[in-house]
Amino acid sequence: MLTRLHFIDNESTAAADGRVLEVLDPSTGESFATIARGGADDIDRAVRAARRALDGAVTGLPFRGPWGQTDAAGRGRILAALAGLVAGHHQELAELESRDTGKPMKQARADATALSRYFEFYAGAADKLHGQTLPYQTGYTVLTVREPHGVTGHIIPWNYPMQIIGRSVGAALAAGNACVVKPAEDACLSLLRVAELAAEAGLPAGALNIVTGLGNEAGQALAEHPGIDHISFTGSGPTGERVSRAAAAHCCPVTLELGGKSAQVVFEDADLDAAIPVIVNAIVQNCGQTCSAGSRVLVARARQAELAERLAAAFGSLRTDTATNDADLGPLINARQRERVSGFLAQAERDGLPILARGQMAADLPAGGFYQQAILLDAVPRDHPVAQQEVFGPVLGISAFDSEDEAIALANGTPYGLVSGVWTENGARQMRLARALRTGQVFVNNYGAGGGVELPFGGMKHSGYGREKGFEALYGFTTLKTIALRHG
Ligand code: TXE
C-alpha cells in the first residue's frame, strides 16, 4: 500500500493530527494508497512556509526570502529544469495518474506531456513580463511594474490534475508567487511527485507546498486563510461560490474556472469528414470529465439525419475498459460521479429522449469499477437538464436548428460560457459566430477540448472569470504597481 503525505517546505509531512484518507483505484474500486487528511493546521503551516520562502523571516519586509530573491531569469531556469525532470519522469507520472484517476494511459501520457510543456512555456515567459511607461505631466516619468500577489492558493480538481497544476502553478511561480496547492482528494499522487521534482529542480523550500485532504476541510481552510493573497479555483459552480465568499472575507482576489456546457455548431456546409472525429473526441476524451467537453451538438436541420447516423456509428464502436487496457474510455473518477451521470441518463430516458447509440463495455470489467459507456442522445430539447447542466460524463446530445440566429441563441442558451466550436466553410459566417458566441474560446473548424498551453482559457457567465494559460495568465498572477517619479 502506497503512503503519501503533505509536501511542505520541501519535506514530506504527516497531517498535524495524523489522519489519513484512503485512495481508490477507479478501475477496481479498491483502495491502493493512503494520503494525509489535512486540516486548518496543515494549511497554516504551508502558508507560513510559503511566506518565509517569499519574504524571509521578518514581517513587513517583502521579497527577502530565497524565492523572493530569485530574479525572473532564475525563476525561468528552475521552471525549465522542472520541465526537463517532468519529461524525464513521463512514464512514471502517467502511470501514477492513470491508476489514481482511471484515465486510459494514452490520456495520462498526454497530460504528462502537457505538464512539461506548461513549465517550459512559463520558463520562457518568466523574464518577459514587462511593465509600461506612461505619458504624464512634464517633469514626471511614470511606470508600471508587475509584482507577484504573494502567496497564492490553488484548488485543483481531479479531472486533469497535472494539466491544471501546470497551467496554474507554472504561471504563478513564473510571476514570482509562492504557492499552496490543495489537490482534489481523488487525485493527489501525481502532484505530490511533481512537487518533489520541483525541489530537485532547485525550487527553494516553501515556494511550492501541497496539502492533501477533503474540500470542506483543507480546501475551505485554504480559502479562508488570511495569509493567502490570491486563489485560483477550478471545479464546480457551488464550490466556486463558497470559495469566493470565503476569500471575499479577507479581500482576496479569485480566479474561477467552473466548467461548461459547450456547443459544437454544425452548419449545412460543414465538412463532416473533418468534424465527426473531432466532435466524438471532444466528448469522449477523459470519459467526458473535461470542463471544455463539447457536450452539445447543434446541427442545421438539413444535415441532422446524416450527422446523427454517422455519429451513431462512431459511438457504437467506442469501448470502455480499465485504465491500463487503454481503450477509448476508462472508468469515471468515483461512485458519486457515476451516480451523477446515471441520474441524467435516467431522466433522459423518463423524458423519452431517443438514445441513438451506446458504446461497448469490455467483458469481465472489475465489478467495483466506476464504468460508464458512451451515450448519444438525439432531439434534446433546449431546456432539458442534459442540454443545460454539466453532466461530466460521456454523454452527447444532438439538437437541430433552422437558422443562423437560432443556432446562436441555442449555443448561448445555457448558464455557461466556456468554449464553443463552429463548423462551416462560409468565412463571413465563421466570423459572425465567433463574435456572437458568449464563450471564452471559440474554435472554428476544429475544437481544442482542454488543449493549447499558449491559448488564454477561461469562462464567461457561470463558467467563471479570469484567464489561465498562455501569457495572459501571468497578468492574473500579478498585481500592477504604478510608480510616479517627479524629476523636474
Ligand atoms: O467538484 P468540487 P466535485 C464539476 C463537474 C462535477 C461537479 C462535482 O460537473 O460533476 O463539478 O465535482 C475542492 N472549499 N467539475 O464535487 O466540489 C475539492 O476538494 C474549498 C468541473 O469534485 O468543485 C476539489 O479540490 N475547496 C470541473 C475542488 O474543490 C473545496 C472539475 C473541486 O471540487 C470545497 C471538477 C470547499 N468548501 C468538477 N469543497 C472543471 N471546471 O473542470 C470542495 N473543494
PDB file of N, CA and C in Angstrom, residues 165-215:
ATOM      1  N   ILE A 165      -2.331  21.843 -12.537  1.00  0.00           N
ATOM      2  CA  ILE A 165      -1.224  22.382 -11.727  1.00  0.00           C
ATOM      3  C   ILE A 165      -0.202  23.047 -12.669  1.00  0.00           C
ATOM      4  N   GLY A 166      -0.042  22.504 -13.856  1.00  0.00           N
ATOM      5  CA  GLY A 166       0.913  23.093 -14.804  1.00  0.00           C
ATOM      6  C   GLY A 166       0.518  24.503 -15.182  1.00  0.00           C
ATOM      7  N   ARG A 167      -0.758  24.677 -15.540  1.00  0.00           N
ATOM      8  CA  ARG A 167      -1.180  25.998 -16.013  1.00  0.00           C
ATOM      9  C   ARG A 167      -1.232  26.995 -14.869  1.00  0.00           C
ATOM     10  N   SER A 168      -1.567  26.508 -13.679  1.00  0.00           N
ATOM     11  CA  SER A 168      -1.827  27.435 -12.596  1.00  0.00           C
ATOM     12  C   SER A 168      -0.548  27.725 -11.806  1.00  0.00           C
ATOM     13  N   VAL A 169       0.100  26.673 -11.312  1.00  0.00           N
ATOM     14  CA  VAL A 169       1.326  26.878 -10.537  1.00  0.00           C
ATOM     15  C   VAL A 169       2.482  27.312 -11.456  1.00  0.00           C
ATOM     16  N   GLY A 170       2.492  26.796 -12.691  1.00  0.00           N
ATOM     17  CA  GLY A 170       3.545  27.219 -13.637  1.00  0.00           C
ATOM     18  C   GLY A 170       3.542  28.730 -13.803  1.00  0.00           C
ATOM     19  N   ALA A 171       2.366  29.286 -14.045  1.00  0.00           N
ATOM     20  CA  ALA A 171       2.272  30.745 -14.247  1.00  0.00           C
ATOM     21  C   ALA A 171       2.527  31.493 -12.941  1.00  0.00           C
ATOM     22  N   ALA A 172       2.001  30.977 -11.825  1.00  0.00           N
ATOM     23  CA  ALA A 172       2.157  31.673 -10.533  1.00  0.00           C
ATOM     24  C   ALA A 172       3.626  31.738 -10.134  1.00  0.00           C
ATOM     25  N   LEU A 173       4.350  30.636 -10.307  1.00  0.00           N
ATOM     26  CA  LEU A 173       5.776  30.638  -9.942  1.00  0.00           C
ATOM     27  C   LEU A 173       6.570  31.538 -10.886  1.00  0.00           C
ATOM     28  N   ALA A 174       6.266  31.471 -12.168  1.00  0.00           N
ATOM     29  CA  ALA A 174       6.983  32.325 -13.136  1.00  0.00           C
ATOM     30  C   ALA A 174       6.836  33.793 -12.751  1.00  0.00           C
ATOM     31  N   ALA A 175       5.652  34.151 -12.253  1.00  0.00           N
ATOM     32  CA  ALA A 175       5.405  35.546 -11.881  1.00  0.00           C
ATOM     33  C   ALA A 175       5.983  35.885 -10.508  1.00  0.00           C
ATOM     34  N   GLY A 176       6.520  34.881  -9.800  1.00  0.00           N
ATOM     35  CA  GLY A 176       7.211  35.158  -8.541  1.00  0.00           C
ATOM     36  C   GLY A 176       6.414  34.894  -7.280  1.00  0.00           C
ATOM     37  N   ASN A 177       5.250  34.254  -7.403  1.00  0.00           N
ATOM     38  CA  ASN A 177       4.464  33.915  -6.212  1.00  0.00           C
ATOM     39  C   ASN A 177       4.999  32.642  -5.561  1.00  0.00           C
ATOM     40  N   ALA A 178       4.677  32.457  -4.285  1.00  0.00           N
ATOM     41  CA  ALA A 178       4.902  31.168  -3.618  1.00  0.00           C
ATOM     42  C   ALA A 178       3.533  30.504  -3.482  1.00  0.00           C
ATOM     43  N   CYS A 179       3.478  29.181  -3.664  1.00  0.00           N
ATOM     44  CA  CYS A 179       2.180  28.524  -3.867  1.00  0.00           C
ATOM     45  C   CYS A 179       1.842  27.508  -2.780  1.00  0.00           C
ATOM     46  N   VAL A 180       0.547  27.475  -2.455  1.00  0.00           N
ATOM     47  CA  VAL A 180      -0.006  26.398  -1.618  1.00  0.00           C
ATOM     48  C   VAL A 180      -1.106  25.731  -2.446  1.00  0.00           C
ATOM     49  N   VAL A 181      -0.942  24.441  -2.675  1.00  0.00           N
ATOM     50  CA  VAL A 181      -1.863  23.704  -3.550  1.00  0.00           C
ATOM     51  C   VAL A 181      -2.694  22.736  -2.712  1.00  0.00           C
ATOM     52  N   LYS A 182      -4.016  22.732  -2.972  1.00  0.00           N
ATOM     53  CA  LYS A 182      -4.899  21.715  -2.382  1.00  0.00           C
ATOM     54  C   LYS A 182      -5.467  20.907  -3.544  1.00  0.00           C
ATOM     55  N   PRO A 183      -4.897  19.710  -3.779  1.00  0.00           N
ATOM     56  CA  PRO A 183      -5.441  18.888  -4.869  1.00  0.00           C
ATOM     57  C   PRO A 183      -6.788  18.290  -4.460  1.00  0.00           C
ATOM     58  N   ALA A 184      -7.520  17.775  -5.432  1.00  0.00           N
ATOM     59  CA  ALA A 184      -8.766  17.064  -5.108  1.00  0.00           C
ATOM     60  C   ALA A 184      -8.409  15.772  -4.376  1.00  0.00           C
ATOM     61  N   GLU A 185      -9.257  15.382  -3.448  1.00  0.00           N
ATOM     62  CA  GLU A 185      -8.972  14.197  -2.641  1.00  0.00           C
ATOM     63  C   GLU A 185      -8.845  12.929  -3.493  1.00  0.00           C
ATOM     64  N   ASP A 186      -9.447  12.936  -4.689  1.00  0.00           N
ATOM     65  CA  ASP A 186      -9.383  11.765  -5.560  1.00  0.00           C
ATOM     66  C   ASP A 186      -8.155  11.752  -6.461  1.00  0.00           C
ATOM     67  N   ALA A 187      -7.334  12.770  -6.432  1.00  0.00           N
ATOM     68  CA  ALA A 187      -6.252  12.838  -7.426  1.00  0.00           C
ATOM     69  C   ALA A 187      -5.084  13.663  -6.902  1.00  0.00           C
ATOM     70  N   CYS A 188      -4.304  13.046  -6.004  1.00  0.00           N
ATOM     71  CA  CYS A 188      -3.181  13.768  -5.373  1.00  0.00           C
ATOM     72  C   CYS A 188      -1.820  13.229  -5.776  1.00  0.00           C
ATOM     73  N   LEU A 189      -1.766  11.984  -6.205  1.00  0.00           N
ATOM     74  CA  LEU A 189      -0.469  11.293  -6.227  1.00  0.00           C
ATOM     75  C   LEU A 189       0.521  11.917  -7.206  1.00  0.00           C
ATOM     76  N   SER A 190       0.058  12.229  -8.421  1.00  0.00           N
ATOM     77  CA  SER A 190       0.992  12.790  -9.404  1.00  0.00           C
ATOM     78  C   SER A 190       1.499  14.154  -8.929  1.00  0.00           C
ATOM     79  N   LEU A 191       0.615  14.919  -8.263  1.00  0.00           N
ATOM     80  CA  LEU A 191       1.004  16.288  -7.880  1.00  0.00           C
ATOM     81  C   LEU A 191       2.045  16.266  -6.764  1.00  0.00           C
ATOM     82  N   LEU A 192       1.937  15.290  -5.861  1.00  0.00           N
ATOM     83  CA  LEU A 192       2.955  15.173  -4.806  1.00  0.00           C
ATOM     84  C   LEU A 192       4.308  14.826  -5.437  1.00  0.00           C
ATOM     85  N   ARG A 193       4.283  14.022  -6.470  1.00  0.00           N
ATOM     86  CA  ARG A 193       5.539  13.670  -7.160  1.00  0.00           C
ATOM     87  C   ARG A 193       6.094  14.889  -7.898  1.00  0.00           C
ATOM     88  N   VAL A 194       5.216  15.687  -8.488  1.00  0.00           N
ATOM     89  CA  VAL A 194       5.664  16.902  -9.196  1.00  0.00           C
ATOM     90  C   VAL A 194       6.344  17.854  -8.209  1.00  0.00           C
ATOM     91  N   ALA A 195       5.803  17.951  -6.998  1.00  0.00           N
ATOM     92  CA  ALA A 195       6.406  18.851  -6.000  1.00  0.00           C
ATOM     93  C   ALA A 195       7.812  18.363  -5.635  1.00  0.00           C
ATOM     94  N   GLU A 196       7.983  17.043  -5.538  1.00  0.00           N
ATOM     95  CA  GLU A 196       9.331  16.516  -5.260  1.00  0.00           C
ATOM     96  C   GLU A 196      10.276  16.860  -6.407  1.00  0.00           C
ATOM     97  N   LEU A 197       9.774  16.732  -7.625  1.00  0.00           N
ATOM     98  CA  LEU A 197      10.622  17.056  -8.782  1.00  0.00           C
ATOM     99  C   LEU A 197      10.968  18.546  -8.791  1.00  0.00           C
ATOM    100  N   ALA A 198      10.032  19.377  -8.344  1.00  0.00           N
ATOM    101  CA  ALA A 198      10.301  20.821  -8.294  1.00  0.00           C
ATOM    102  C   ALA A 198      11.442  21.111  -7.321  1.00  0.00           C
ATOM    103  N   ALA A 199      11.445  20.396  -6.189  1.00  0.00           N
ATOM    104  CA  ALA A 199      12.539  20.577  -5.221  1.00  0.00           C
ATOM    105  C   ALA A 199      13.860  20.148  -5.870  1.00  0.00           C
ATOM    106  N   GLU A 200      13.805  19.031  -6.589  1.00  0.00           N
ATOM    107  CA  GLU A 200      15.016  18.538  -7.267  1.00  0.00           C
ATOM    108  C   GLU A 200      15.493  19.543  -8.327  1.00  0.00           C
ATOM    109  N   ALA A 201      14.561  20.253  -8.927  1.00  0.00           N
ATOM    110  CA  ALA A 201      14.907  21.249  -9.962  1.00  0.00           C
ATOM    111  C   ALA A 201      15.521  22.512  -9.350  1.00  0.00           C
ATOM    112  N   GLY A 202      15.500  22.611  -8.025  1.00  0.00           N
ATOM    113  CA  GLY A 202      16.125  23.767  -7.379  1.00  0.00           C
ATOM    114  C   GLY A 202      15.156  24.774  -6.798  1.00  0.00           C
ATOM    115  N   LEU A 203      13.865  24.446  -6.761  1.00  0.00           N
ATOM    116  CA  LEU A 203      12.892  25.378  -6.175  1.00  0.00           C
ATOM    117  C   LEU A 203      13.148  25.465  -4.670  1.00  0.00           C
ATOM    118  N   PRO A 204      13.339  26.661  -4.122  1.00  0.00           N
ATOM    119  CA  PRO A 204      13.632  26.761  -2.692  1.00  0.00           C
ATOM    120  C   PRO A 204      12.488  26.214  -1.844  1.00  0.00           C
ATOM    121  N   ALA A 205      12.843  25.716  -0.654  1.00  0.00           N
ATOM    122  CA  ALA A 205      11.838  25.178   0.270  1.00  0.00           C
ATOM    123  C   ALA A 205      10.752  26.213   0.502  1.00  0.00           C
ATOM    124  N   GLY A 206       9.499  25.781   0.455  1.00  0.00           N
ATOM    125  CA  GLY A 206       8.369  26.658   0.751  1.00  0.00           C
ATOM    126  C   GLY A 206       7.770  27.340  -0.475  1.00  0.00           C
ATOM    127  N   ALA A 207       8.464  27.319  -1.607  1.00  0.00           N
ATOM    128  CA  ALA A 207       7.915  28.003  -2.789  1.00  0.00           C
ATOM    129  C   ALA A 207       6.726  27.237  -3.382  1.00  0.00           C
ATOM    130  N   LEU A 208       6.711  25.911  -3.183  1.00  0.00           N
ATOM    131  CA  LEU A 208       5.577  25.105  -3.659  1.00  0.00           C
ATOM    132  C   LEU A 208       5.240  24.071  -2.594  1.00  0.00           C
ATOM    133  N   ASN A 209       4.066  24.194  -2.023  1.00  0.00           N
ATOM    134  CA  ASN A 209       3.626  23.286  -0.951  1.00  0.00           C
ATOM    135  C   ASN A 209       2.329  22.618  -1.376  1.00  0.00           C
ATOM    136  N   ILE A 210       2.193  21.361  -0.984  1.00  0.00           N
ATOM    137  CA  ILE A 210       0.954  20.637  -1.323  1.00  0.00           C
ATOM    138  C   ILE A 210       0.345  20.078  -0.038  1.00  0.00           C
ATOM    139  N   VAL A 211      -0.899  20.445   0.202  1.00  0.00           N
ATOM    140  CA  VAL A 211      -1.628  19.912   1.359  1.00  0.00           C
ATOM    141  C   VAL A 211      -2.808  19.126   0.821  1.00  0.00           C
ATOM    142  N   THR A 212      -2.848  17.831   1.129  1.00  0.00           N
ATOM    143  CA  THR A 212      -3.947  16.995   0.634  1.00  0.00           C
ATOM    144  C   THR A 212      -5.067  16.949   1.685  1.00  0.00           C
ATOM    145  N   GLY A 213      -6.235  16.540   1.232  1.00  0.00           N
ATOM    146  CA  GLY A 213      -7.351  16.432   2.174  1.00  0.00           C
ATOM    147  C   GLY A 213      -8.672  16.728   1.503  1.00  0.00           C
ATOM    148  N   LEU A 214      -9.712  16.802   2.309  1.00  0.00           N
ATOM    149  CA  LEU A 214     -11.064  16.999   1.787  1.00  0.00           C
ATOM    150  C   LEU A 214     -11.326  18.468   1.470  1.00  0.00           C
ATOM    151  N   GLY A 215     -12.247  18.683   0.555  1.00  0.00           N
ATOM    152  CA  GLY A 215     -12.578  20.049   0.156  1.00  0.00           C
ATOM    153  C   GLY A 215     -13.114  20.883   1.304  1.00  0.00           C
TER     154      GLY A 215
END
